[in-house]
Amino acid sequence: MARKIKVLVAKPGLDGHDRGAKVIARALRDAGMEVIYTGLRQTPEQIVQTALQEDVDVVAMSILSGAHNHLFPRVMELMRQNKLDDVLVIGGGVIPEDDIPGLKAAGIAAIFTPGTPTSTTIEFIKANLKRSLE
Amino acid sequence: MDAVSDSTIQEILNGNMRTIARLISLVERNAKERIELIKKLHQYSGKAHVLGITGPPGAGKSTVTDKLIGEFRKRNKRVAVIAVDPSSPFTGGAILGDRIRMMNHATDPDVFIRSLASRGHLGGLAQACGETLRILDAAQYDIIIIETVGVGQSEVEIVRYADTIVLVTVPGLGDDIQAIKAGIMEIGDIFCVNKADKDGTERTVREIRAMLETAILNNAPTRFTELYASYYKNHQSDSAVQHSFAGHHGITNLPGHELPIPLPPVIATVAETGKNIQELADAIILHGTMLKETGLLEQRRNENLLWEIENMVLDMVTEKINSSESRNQLEKLVASVQLRKLDTFEASRKLFEYLLH
Ligand SMILES: Nc1nc2c(ncn2[C@@H]2O[C@H](COP(=O)(O)OP(=O)(O)OP(=O)(O)O)[C@@H](O)[C@H]2O)c(=O)[nH]1
Ligand SMILES: [Mg+2]
């Protein structure tokens, strides 16, 4: 029996609400994944330490506030410092097209903008895990 | 990663969080290497004070845990948490939300928090929790907290790993108290009435005390009676202890008992603001001291181990009985029973013997 995919759903930055993050958390759960949810206003340090302690396969972050160009690369930097290289990191939220290449270059595997069906995100996760489910 | 190399073991003993986290995953997916791992770690475990926190959904267990971590850190203790959250019975997925309340401690190098889904462990929740506990214990955490919801048998029973059990409830839940009374009342060592900012707190505290008195009067098998009575008696001239018993514990005079009888602490807290959490932490630590001083710690751990091993054997039997060979054997036996060659007792006896091979 394959183990379950473990995902950390995190909200870095100062966003005032987390409706979107909760929707994705529920969709991932309904797809049979184990979702750890951190709640609002997490620092990159908190997110990375949580990913490390929970030994997740995926970190999924969402930002609405516009601070993605700072926060996403910072999370990636800390992930590398902690040798969490086999964790798939994806991002979502209100992110201009022009910013996407830079974020991908920083190591975010994919960016999902508003309106992306949750099924797309789920399929992307399943197809791009960096660790075996054995 | 070689799970059981000496350097891995050393990393655990040194509290390397990444190694600890990876090895807990090994346990969660029931990997074979974990057997040797647990064997090697066993000799280093047994030092931590294991705390079980249970109670109805939404009572504030995670918020209480968060504030307790803060209190224990003030006392320079290293703290680990195993937070058990229910899985969806339909998809097997889960949203593990306990951690939201504990994010203040996410970057503290002396606090390790791990979420555990209640289902989907091949070896069962109790096994996954027990082995996680061994790893954290070997990693030299002073206090290990298991948070688990007080409904559902497999969820409740894992508090039996604990030395000290805190039951968290809230004011004014008459039915709730009934539910608690029906099973877990007897296993609580310390009672926490959380959300004491709400109406009915004093009444709930009184109701719990009354229930505890009734339990003692009826000689119900509780975990606490012997411990508190014996510690109280040993410290009759210690004013600090007497004071503490006169406070949160409460002392009662019951018909048929010559000496006053100390009750377990019943503490009204407001976890959101931290009110009385210090008192709760004191009561927990005092409980640990009492266990050691009275020698009842060993007895309690004996009981816990008895349960754990018994439970493991039952799991082994279940696994074996579900194997295809056993199913074949069982079907043959059923056929013989249908033909009236064997009765059901003989058939079950034969299957039992088969399983032992
Ligand atoms: N009024 C009040 N609310 C509280 C208090 N402590 C916790 N809460 C709130 O109660 C709700 C549930 O708190 P949790 O700590 O998640 O409760 P829990 O028992 O861990 O919940 P589950 O793990 O889901 O069973 C949250 O909204 C808390 O903010 C308190 O002392 N007073
Ligand atoms: Mg909780």
Short mmCIF file of C-alpha atoms and ligand atoms in Angstrom, two decimals:
data_model
loop_
_atom_site.label_atom_id
_atom_site.label_comp_id
_atom_site.label_asym_id
_atom_site.label_seq_id
_atom_site.Cartn_x
_atom_site.Cartn_y
_atom_site.Cartn_z
CA MET A 1 0.00 0.00 0.00
CA ALA A 2 1.40 3.40 -0.99
CA ARG A 3 1.63 5.97 1.74
CA LYS A 4 -0.31 9.22 1.62
CA ILE A 5 1.05 12.40 0.09
CA LYS A 6 1.76 14.93 2.82
CA VAL A 7 1.30 18.60 2.00
CA LEU A 8 1.95 21.74 4.01
CA VAL A 9 -0.49 24.49 3.05
CA ALA A 10 0.96 27.77 4.24
CA LYS A 11 0.13 31.45 4.10
CA PRO A 12 3.22 33.59 4.30
CA GLY A 13 2.96 37.33 4.70
CA LEU A 14 0.28 39.62 5.98
CA ASP A 15 -2.82 38.55 4.04
CA GLY A 16 -6.02 39.23 5.94
CA HIS A 17 -7.95 36.11 4.98
CA ASP A 18 -7.30 32.53 4.01
CA ARG A 19 -10.39 31.43 2.11
CA GLY A 20 -8.36 30.35 -0.91
CA ALA A 21 -5.89 28.39 1.17
CA LYS A 22 -8.72 26.59 2.94
CA VAL A 23 -10.37 25.68 -0.36
CA ILE A 24 -7.17 24.12 -1.62
CA ALA A 25 -6.57 22.38 1.72
CA ARG A 26 -10.00 20.75 1.52
CA ALA A 27 -9.54 19.77 -2.11
CA LEU A 28 -6.23 18.08 -1.31
CA ARG A 29 -7.77 16.25 1.62
CA ASP A 30 -10.62 15.07 -0.57
CA ALA A 31 -8.01 13.79 -3.01
CA GLY A 32 -6.75 11.58 -0.16
CA MET A 33 -3.77 13.68 0.93
CA GLU A 34 -2.73 14.57 4.46
CA VAL A 35 -2.75 18.32 4.73
CA ILE A 36 -1.05 20.30 7.45
CA TYR A 37 -2.42 23.78 7.64
CA THR A 38 -0.50 26.59 9.34
CA GLY A 39 -3.04 29.39 9.41
CA LEU A 40 -2.42 33.02 8.49
CA ARG A 41 0.64 35.26 8.69
CA GLN A 42 3.49 32.82 8.80
CA THR A 43 7.11 33.82 8.38
CA PRO A 44 9.30 31.89 5.92
CA GLU A 45 11.22 30.56 8.95
CA GLN A 46 8.05 29.13 10.50
CA ILE A 47 7.00 27.57 7.21
CA VAL A 48 10.33 25.88 6.57
CA GLN A 49 10.70 24.58 10.15
CA THR A 50 7.18 23.17 9.94
CA ALA A 51 7.94 21.48 6.62
CA LEU A 52 11.05 19.98 8.20
CA GLN A 53 9.39 18.69 11.37
CA GLU A 54 6.38 17.32 9.53
CA ASP A 55 8.58 15.80 6.79
CA VAL A 56 6.18 16.84 4.04
CA ASP A 57 6.40 15.99 0.35
CA VAL A 58 4.95 19.29 -0.79
CA VAL A 59 4.80 22.90 0.40
CA ALA A 60 1.92 24.84 -1.17
CA MET A 61 1.93 28.56 -0.44
CA SER A 62 -0.59 31.21 -1.28
CA ILE A 63 -0.10 34.97 -1.24
CA LEU A 64 -2.55 37.72 -2.09
CA SER A 65 -0.69 40.70 -0.70
CA GLY A 66 1.85 41.16 -3.47
CA ALA A 67 4.87 40.24 -1.37
CA HIS A 68 5.52 37.05 -3.37
CA ASN A 69 8.72 38.29 -5.03
CA HIS A 70 10.28 38.61 -1.60
CA LEU A 71 8.65 35.79 0.37
CA PHE A 72 8.71 32.90 -2.12
CA PRO A 73 12.46 33.17 -2.86
CA ARG A 74 13.15 33.55 0.86
CA VAL A 75 11.31 30.30 1.58
CA MET A 76 13.32 28.57 -1.17
CA GLU A 77 16.57 29.87 0.29
CA LEU A 78 15.69 28.48 3.72
CA MET A 79 14.56 25.19 2.20
CA ARG A 80 17.98 24.83 0.61
CA GLN A 81 19.79 25.82 3.80
CA ASN A 82 17.91 23.05 5.59
CA LYS A 83 18.64 20.59 2.79
CA LEU A 84 14.96 20.12 2.02
CA ASP A 85 15.79 19.69 -1.67
CA ASP A 86 13.43 16.78 -2.20
CA VAL A 87 10.33 18.79 -1.29
CA LEU A 88 8.13 20.06 -4.12
CA VAL A 89 7.28 23.74 -3.60
CA ILE A 90 4.38 25.38 -5.42
CA GLY A 91 2.77 28.79 -5.13
CA GLY A 92 -0.55 30.41 -5.79
CA GLY A 93 -2.44 33.64 -5.37
CA VAL A 94 -2.64 36.97 -7.12
CA ILE A 95 0.61 36.90 -9.06
CA PRO A 96 1.27 38.88 -12.26
CA GLU A 97 2.37 36.86 -15.31
CA ASP A 98 5.60 38.84 -15.50
CA ASP A 99 6.71 37.69 -12.06
CA ILE A 100 6.28 33.99 -12.77
CA PRO A 101 9.56 33.28 -14.60
CA GLY A 102 11.57 34.86 -11.78
CA LEU A 103 9.77 32.78 -9.15
CA LYS A 104 10.33 29.60 -11.13
CA ALA A 105 14.00 30.45 -11.45
CA ALA A 106 14.06 30.77 -7.65
CA GLY A 107 12.84 27.17 -7.42
CA ILE A 108 9.06 27.37 -7.15
CA ALA A 109 7.97 24.48 -9.37
CA ALA A 110 4.67 25.97 -10.46
CA ILE A 111 2.50 29.03 -9.88
CA PHE A 112 -1.27 28.71 -9.93
CA THR A 113 -3.16 31.95 -10.42
CA PRO A 114 -6.79 32.54 -9.34
CA GLY A 115 -9.30 30.53 -11.31
CA THR A 116 -7.06 27.47 -11.69
CA PRO A 117 -9.25 24.42 -11.01
CA THR A 118 -8.10 22.55 -7.90
CA SER A 119 -7.91 19.39 -10.03
CA THR A 120 -5.04 20.98 -11.98
CA THR A 121 -3.09 21.55 -8.79
CA ILE A 122 -3.79 18.01 -7.57
CA GLU A 123 -2.62 16.49 -10.84
CA PHE A 124 0.48 18.64 -10.86
CA ILE A 125 1.39 17.50 -7.36
CA LYS A 126 0.88 13.83 -8.17
CA ALA A 127 2.97 14.09 -11.34
CA ASN A 128 5.84 16.09 -9.88
CA LEU A 129 6.59 14.65 -6.44
CA LYS A 130 10.30 14.45 -5.76
CA ARG A 131 10.06 11.54 -3.36
CA SER A 132 8.79 8.03 -3.80
CA LEU A 133 5.52 6.99 -2.22
CA GLU A 134 6.76 3.48 -1.48
CA MET B 1 19.30 7.15 4.43
CA ASP B 2 20.30 4.08 6.35
CA ALA B 3 17.70 4.15 9.06
CA VAL B 4 19.57 2.24 11.67
CA SER B 5 23.23 3.11 11.23
CA ASP B 6 25.00 4.18 14.40
CA SER B 7 25.33 7.71 13.10
CA THR B 8 21.56 7.92 12.62
CA ILE B 9 21.02 6.75 16.17
CA GLN B 10 23.54 9.33 17.35
CA GLU B 11 21.70 12.06 15.43
CA ILE B 12 18.49 11.16 17.21
CA LEU B 13 20.19 11.17 20.60
CA ASN B 14 21.54 14.61 19.71
CA GLY B 15 18.06 15.82 18.84
CA ASN B 16 18.65 16.38 15.11
CA MET B 17 15.15 17.44 14.04
CA ARG B 18 15.49 16.44 10.41
CA THR B 19 16.54 12.90 11.33
CA ILE B 20 13.80 12.66 13.93
CA ALA B 21 11.22 13.81 11.37
CA ARG B 22 12.41 11.33 8.75
CA LEU B 23 12.39 8.43 11.15
CA ILE B 24 8.87 9.24 12.30
CA SER B 25 7.87 8.97 8.62
CA LEU B 26 9.45 5.54 8.58
CA VAL B 27 7.22 4.56 11.47
CA GLU B 28 4.17 6.12 9.82
CA ARG B 29 4.57 4.04 6.72
CA ASN B 30 5.24 0.94 8.78
CA ALA B 31 8.58 0.30 7.06
CA LYS B 32 10.44 -2.82 8.15
CA GLU B 33 13.60 -0.91 9.14
CA ARG B 34 11.67 0.64 11.97
CA ILE B 35 11.79 -2.60 13.92
CA GLU B 36 15.54 -2.41 14.28
CA LEU B 37 15.35 1.31 14.89
CA ILE B 38 12.97 0.91 17.82
CA LYS B 39 15.13 -1.91 19.16
CA LYS B 40 18.22 0.29 19.13
CA LEU B 41 16.45 3.29 20.63
CA HIS B 42 14.71 1.37 23.37
CA GLN B 43 17.59 1.57 25.84
CA TYR B 44 17.66 5.36 25.55
CA SER B 45 13.96 5.86 26.19
CA GLY B 46 11.95 6.06 29.39
CA LYS B 47 13.15 9.38 30.72
CA ALA B 48 10.53 11.75 29.33
CA HIS B 49 7.44 12.78 31.24
CA VAL B 50 4.65 11.73 28.88
CA LEU B 51 1.55 13.86 29.03
CA GLY B 52 -1.79 12.95 27.42
CA ILE B 53 -4.23 15.75 26.62
CA THR B 54 -7.70 14.67 25.63
CA GLY B 55 -11.27 15.91 25.61
CA PRO B 56 -14.18 16.66 23.28
CA PRO B 57 -13.66 18.26 19.84
CA GLY B 58 -13.09 22.00 20.02
CA ALA B 59 -12.62 22.14 23.80
CA GLY B 60 -9.33 23.98 23.34
CA LYS B 61 -6.85 21.11 23.60
CA SER B 62 -4.46 22.59 21.03
CA THR B 63 -4.66 26.06 22.53
CA VAL B 64 -4.01 24.62 25.99
CA THR B 65 -1.10 22.63 24.55
CA ASP B 66 0.32 25.76 22.93
CA LYS B 67 0.24 27.65 26.22
CA LEU B 68 1.64 24.70 28.15
CA ILE B 69 4.59 24.51 25.75
CA GLY B 70 5.28 28.15 26.66
CA GLU B 71 5.12 27.36 30.39
CA PHE B 72 7.40 24.35 30.10
CA ARG B 73 9.88 26.35 28.01
CA LYS B 74 10.00 28.98 30.79
CA ARG B 75 11.08 26.15 33.05
CA ASN B 76 13.78 25.23 30.50
CA LYS B 77 12.24 21.94 29.48
CA ARG B 78 12.57 20.63 25.94
CA VAL B 79 9.11 19.78 24.64
CA ALA B 80 7.77 17.53 21.89
CA VAL B 81 4.16 17.25 20.76
CA ILE B 82 2.34 14.47 18.91
CA ALA B 83 -0.92 15.98 17.65
CA VAL B 84 -3.40 13.36 16.49
CA ASP B 85 -6.13 14.56 14.13
CA PRO B 86 -8.99 12.55 12.63
CA SER B 87 -8.77 11.39 9.00
CA SER B 88 -11.71 11.43 6.64
CA PRO B 89 -13.36 8.00 6.66
CA PHE B 90 -14.21 8.44 2.96
CA THR B 91 -10.98 9.49 1.26
CA GLY B 92 -8.45 8.67 3.95
CA GLY B 93 -7.21 12.23 3.58
CA ALA B 94 -6.96 14.60 6.53
CA ILE B 95 -6.60 18.23 7.44
CA LEU B 96 -4.27 18.34 10.39
CA GLY B 97 -5.16 21.63 12.05
CA ASP B 98 -3.89 21.31 15.61
CA ARG B 99 -0.64 22.93 14.63
CA ILE B 100 -2.28 26.23 13.70
CA ARG B 101 -2.54 27.02 17.41
CA MET B 102 1.09 26.17 18.08
CA MET B 103 2.85 28.13 15.35
CA ASN B 104 4.45 30.48 17.90
CA HIS B 105 6.79 27.64 18.77
CA ALA B 106 7.58 26.60 15.19
CA THR B 107 11.08 28.07 15.19
CA ASP B 108 12.07 27.16 18.74
CA PRO B 109 14.93 24.64 18.41
CA ASP B 110 13.83 22.99 21.66
CA VAL B 111 10.27 22.32 20.56
CA PHE B 112 9.35 19.59 18.08
CA ILE B 113 5.77 19.25 16.88
CA ARG B 114 4.47 16.46 14.72
CA SER B 115 0.95 15.83 13.41
CA LEU B 116 -0.36 12.30 13.11
CA ALA B 117 -3.45 11.38 11.11
CA SER B 118 -5.72 8.99 12.99
CA ARG B 119 -6.07 6.51 10.12
CA GLY B 120 -4.12 4.96 7.34
CA HIS B 121 -1.33 3.50 9.45
CA LEU B 122 -0.83 -0.09 8.44
CA GLY B 123 0.01 -1.04 11.98
CA GLY B 124 -2.77 1.05 13.52
CA LEU B 125 -2.73 4.41 15.27
CA ALA B 126 -1.59 3.02 18.61
CA GLN B 127 1.50 1.48 17.07
CA ALA B 128 2.41 4.58 15.07
CA CYS B 129 1.95 6.76 18.14
CA GLY B 130 3.89 4.43 20.43
CA GLU B 131 6.86 4.25 18.10
CA THR B 132 6.86 7.99 17.49
CA LEU B 133 6.90 8.38 21.25
CA ARG B 134 9.97 6.13 21.54
CA ILE B 135 11.85 8.20 18.97
CA LEU B 136 11.05 11.49 20.71
CA ASP B 137 11.85 9.97 24.09
CA ALA B 138 15.25 8.82 22.85
CA ALA B 139 15.78 12.34 21.45
CA GLN B 140 15.81 13.46 25.09
CA TYR B 141 12.75 15.67 25.14
CA ASP B 142 11.86 16.31 28.79
CA ILE B 143 8.13 16.46 28.20
CA ILE B 144 6.22 14.76 25.40
CA ILE B 145 2.61 15.81 24.92
CA ILE B 146 0.12 13.62 23.06
CA GLU B 147 -2.95 15.58 21.99
CA THR B 148 -5.86 13.39 20.96
CA VAL B 149 -9.59 13.93 20.69
CA GLY B 150 -11.72 12.18 23.30
CA VAL B 151 -14.03 10.43 20.85
CA GLY B 152 -13.46 7.26 18.87
CA GLN B 153 -11.88 4.29 20.53
CA SER B 154 -8.52 4.25 18.79
CA GLU B 155 -8.12 7.98 19.37
CA VAL B 156 -8.93 7.82 23.07
CA GLU B 157 -6.94 4.74 23.91
CA ILE B 158 -3.59 6.22 22.95
CA VAL B 159 -3.65 8.46 26.03
CA ARG B 160 -2.73 5.23 27.75
CA TYR B 161 0.85 5.88 26.76
CA ALA B 162 0.83 8.81 29.15
CA ASP B 163 2.16 9.09 32.69
CA THR B 164 -0.15 12.03 33.31
CA ILE B 165 -3.51 12.54 31.63
CA VAL B 166 -5.19 15.92 31.42
CA LEU B 167 -8.86 15.93 30.52
CA VAL B 168 -9.93 19.20 28.88
CA THR B 169 -13.59 20.11 28.92
CA VAL B 170 -15.65 23.30 28.68
CA PRO B 171 -18.35 24.89 30.85
CA GLY B 172 -21.98 24.03 30.49
CA LEU B 173 -21.75 20.94 28.39
CA GLY B 174 -23.99 18.65 30.41
CA ASP B 175 -23.98 15.95 27.77
CA ASP B 176 -20.31 16.26 27.39
CA ILE B 177 -19.74 15.49 31.00
CA GLN B 178 -21.99 12.48 30.58
CA ALA B 179 -19.80 11.29 27.73
CA ILE B 180 -16.70 11.83 29.77
CA LYS B 181 -18.22 10.04 32.70
CA ALA B 182 -18.97 7.05 30.51
CA GLY B 183 -15.36 6.27 29.85
CA ILE B 184 -12.51 8.64 30.29
CA MET B 185 -13.41 10.14 33.64
CA GLU B 186 -11.62 7.30 35.36
CA ILE B 187 -8.41 7.84 33.46
CA GLY B 188 -8.02 11.57 34.07
CA ASP B 189 -5.34 12.68 36.53
CA ILE B 190 -5.94 16.40 36.13
CA PHE B 191 -9.12 18.09 35.00
CA CYS B 192 -9.06 21.32 33.02
CA VAL B 193 -12.25 23.32 32.49
CA ASN B 194 -11.19 25.52 29.60
CA LYS B 195 -13.02 28.56 28.20
CA ALA B 196 -13.56 29.71 31.78
CA ASP B 197 -14.45 33.10 30.30
CA LYS B 198 -17.85 31.55 29.57
CA ASP B 199 -20.90 31.18 31.82
CA GLY B 200 -21.29 28.10 33.95
CA THR B 201 -17.63 27.52 34.71
CA GLU B 202 -18.03 27.27 38.47
CA ARG B 203 -20.94 24.93 38.11
CA THR B 204 -18.98 22.64 35.80
CA VAL B 205 -16.05 22.62 38.21
CA ARG B 206 -18.45 21.65 41.02
CA GLU B 207 -20.04 18.94 38.89
CA ILE B 208 -16.68 17.41 38.08
CA ARG B 209 -15.66 17.46 41.74
CA ALA B 210 -18.95 15.81 42.67
CA MET B 211 -18.37 13.11 40.09
CA LEU B 212 -14.87 12.49 41.37
CA GLU B 213 -16.18 12.18 44.92
CA THR B 214 -18.81 9.72 43.77
CA ALA B 215 -16.16 7.69 41.99
CA ILE B 216 -14.13 7.48 45.18
CA LEU B 217 -17.17 6.68 47.31
CA ASN B 218 -18.09 3.84 44.98
CA ASN B 219 -14.54 2.59 44.97
CA ALA B 220 -14.51 2.98 41.19
CA PRO B 221 -11.20 2.00 39.62
CA THR B 222 -9.63 5.41 39.04
CA ARG B 223 -6.05 6.18 38.19
CA PHE B 224 -5.77 8.90 40.77
CA THR B 225 -7.15 7.81 44.15
CA GLU B 226 -4.16 5.87 45.37
CA LEU B 227 -1.59 8.32 44.08
CA TYR B 228 -3.05 11.47 45.58
CA ALA B 229 -3.97 9.83 48.87
CA SER B 230 -0.52 8.40 49.32
CA TYR B 231 1.32 11.59 48.44
CA TYR B 232 -1.00 13.65 50.61
CA LYS B 233 -0.42 11.35 53.54
CA ASN B 234 3.37 11.42 53.12
CA HIS B 235 3.38 15.21 53.15
CA GLN B 236 1.02 15.93 56.02
CA SER B 237 3.45 18.37 57.57
CA ASP B 238 4.55 20.01 54.32
CA SER B 239 2.62 23.24 54.16
CA ALA B 240 3.27 23.87 50.46
CA VAL B 241 1.77 20.52 49.55
CA GLN B 242 -1.12 21.01 51.95
CA HIS B 243 -1.75 24.38 50.39
CA SER B 244 -1.77 22.99 46.90
CA PHE B 245 -4.21 20.27 47.86
CA ALA B 246 -6.48 22.76 49.58
CA GLY B 247 -6.47 24.82 46.36
CA HIS B 248 -7.02 23.28 42.95
CA HIS B 249 -7.21 19.76 44.20
CA GLY B 250 -9.82 20.12 46.85
CA ILE B 251 -10.07 17.83 49.83
CA THR B 252 -13.19 16.03 50.78
CA ASN B 253 -14.49 14.22 53.82
CA LEU B 254 -16.38 11.17 52.79
CA PRO B 255 -18.53 8.90 54.94
CA GLY B 256 -16.67 5.73 55.82
CA HIS B 257 -13.27 7.38 55.39
CA GLU B 258 -11.40 8.49 58.49
CA LEU B 259 -8.96 10.87 56.83
CA PRO B 260 -9.86 13.66 54.46
CA ILE B 261 -9.41 12.53 50.87
CA PRO B 262 -7.59 14.63 48.29
CA LEU B 263 -9.23 14.99 44.90
CA PRO B 264 -7.49 15.48 41.57
CA PRO B 265 -6.90 19.09 40.57
CA VAL B 266 -9.77 20.71 38.71
CA ILE B 267 -8.44 23.87 37.10
CA ALA B 268 -10.49 26.48 35.24
CA THR B 269 -8.40 27.98 32.42
CA VAL B 270 -8.77 30.50 29.65
CA ALA B 271 -6.27 29.12 27.20
CA GLU B 272 -6.71 32.01 24.80
CA THR B 273 -5.36 34.50 27.35
CA GLY B 274 -3.21 32.07 29.29
CA LYS B 275 -5.21 32.43 32.50
CA ASN B 276 -4.37 29.69 35.02
CA ILE B 277 -2.13 27.88 32.55
CA GLN B 278 0.77 28.35 34.93
CA GLU B 279 -1.26 26.56 37.62
CA LEU B 280 -2.06 23.79 35.16
CA ALA B 281 1.62 23.39 34.29
CA ASP B 282 2.50 23.31 38.01
CA ALA B 283 -0.11 20.61 38.63
CA ILE B 284 1.26 18.54 35.75
CA ILE B 285 4.83 18.77 36.97
CA LEU B 286 3.76 18.06 40.55
CA HIS B 287 1.89 15.01 39.29
CA GLY B 288 5.10 13.76 37.70
CA THR B 289 6.95 14.32 40.96
CA MET B 290 4.27 12.47 42.91
CA LEU B 291 4.49 9.51 40.54
CA LYS B 292 8.22 9.24 41.08
CA GLU B 293 8.18 9.84 44.79
CA THR B 294 5.43 7.35 45.59
CA GLY B 295 6.89 4.70 43.30
CA LEU B 296 3.63 4.61 41.40
CA LEU B 297 5.32 5.68 38.18
CA GLU B 298 6.70 2.22 37.77
CA GLN B 299 3.33 0.67 38.45
CA ARG B 300 1.65 2.96 35.96
CA ARG B 301 4.23 2.27 33.29
CA ASN B 302 3.78 -1.42 33.93
CA GLU B 303 0.08 -1.02 33.25
CA ASN B 304 0.78 1.04 30.15
CA LEU B 305 3.26 -1.49 28.81
CA LEU B 306 0.89 -4.31 29.53
CA TRP B 307 -1.73 -2.57 27.45
CA GLU B 308 0.75 -1.70 24.71
CA ILE B 309 2.09 -5.20 24.30
CA GLU B 310 -1.34 -6.78 24.52
CA ASN B 311 -2.47 -4.35 21.86
CA MET B 312 0.46 -5.21 19.63
CA VAL B 313 -0.28 -8.89 19.89
CA LEU B 314 -3.91 -8.28 18.94
CA ASP B 315 -2.68 -6.31 15.90
CA MET B 316 -0.42 -9.19 14.94
CA VAL B 317 -3.30 -11.63 15.22
CA THR B 318 -5.52 -9.37 13.11
CA GLU B 319 -2.85 -9.08 10.47
CA LYS B 320 -2.32 -12.80 10.41
CA ILE B 321 -5.98 -13.70 10.38
CA ASN B 322 -6.43 -11.44 7.36
CA SER B 323 -3.67 -13.09 5.36
CA SER B 324 -4.81 -15.08 2.34
CA GLU B 325 -3.42 -18.35 3.80
CA SER B 326 -5.50 -17.90 6.94
CA ARG B 327 -8.55 -17.02 4.88
CA ASN B 328 -8.10 -20.26 2.91
CA GLN B 329 -7.75 -22.23 6.08
CA LEU B 330 -10.81 -20.54 7.53
CA GLU B 331 -12.89 -21.31 4.46
CA LYS B 332 -11.99 -24.98 4.68
CA LEU B 333 -12.97 -25.00 8.32
CA VAL B 334 -16.26 -23.31 7.52
CA ALA B 335 -16.99 -26.00 4.95
CA SER B 336 -16.42 -28.68 7.59
CA VAL B 337 -18.72 -26.87 9.97
CA GLN B 338 -21.41 -26.75 7.30
CA LEU B 339 -21.03 -30.49 6.80
CA ARG B 340 -21.36 -30.95 10.55
CA LYS B 341 -17.92 -32.53 10.74
CA LEU B 342 -16.73 -29.85 13.11
CA ASP B 343 -18.59 -27.59 15.49
CA THR B 344 -17.79 -23.88 15.63
CA PHE B 345 -15.75 -24.24 18.79
CA GLU B 346 -13.54 -26.93 17.26
CA ALA B 347 -13.15 -24.87 14.10
CA SER B 348 -12.08 -21.74 15.96
CA ARG B 349 -9.70 -23.79 18.08
CA LYS B 350 -8.12 -25.22 14.91
CA LEU B 351 -7.76 -21.79 13.36
CA PHE B 352 -6.20 -20.50 16.55
CA GLU B 353 -3.63 -23.29 16.48
CA TYR B 354 -3.00 -22.60 12.81
CA LEU B 355 -2.32 -18.92 13.55
CA LEU B 356 0.28 -19.82 16.13
CA HIS B 357 2.41 -21.51 13.48
N1 LIG C 1 -13.65 31.69 24.57
C1 LIG C 1 -12.59 30.88 24.54
N2 LIG C 1 -12.26 30.26 23.40
C2 LIG C 1 -11.19 29.43 23.40
C3 LIG C 1 -10.40 29.22 24.56
N3 LIG C 1 -9.42 28.35 24.25
C4 LIG C 1 -9.59 28.03 22.95
N4 LIG C 1 -10.64 28.68 22.43
C5 LIG C 1 -11.15 28.62 21.04
O1 LIG C 1 -11.78 27.38 20.82
C6 LIG C 1 -11.60 26.95 19.48
C7 LIG C 1 -11.04 25.54 19.44
O2 LIG C 1 -9.74 25.56 20.01
P1 LIG C 1 -8.69 24.40 19.77
O3 LIG C 1 -7.53 24.67 20.64
O4 LIG C 1 -8.44 24.23 18.32
O5 LIG C 1 -9.53 23.17 20.30
P2 LIG C 1 -9.19 21.60 20.18
O6 LIG C 1 -9.82 20.95 21.36
O7 LIG C 1 -7.74 21.40 19.98
O8 LIG C 1 -9.97 21.22 18.86
P3 LIG C 1 -9.86 19.86 18.02
O9 LIG C 1 -8.42 19.46 17.98
O10 LIG C 1 -10.40 20.25 16.68
O11 LIG C 1 -10.73 18.87 18.72
C8 LIG C 1 -10.69 27.98 18.83
O12 LIG C 1 -11.47 28.88 18.10
C9 LIG C 1 -10.03 28.66 20.01
O13 LIG C 1 -9.65 29.98 19.72
C10 LIG C 1 -10.78 29.92 25.76
O14 LIG C 1 -10.15 29.79 26.81
N5 LIG C 1 -11.87 30.73 25.69
MG MG C 2 -6.74 20.36 18.45
#
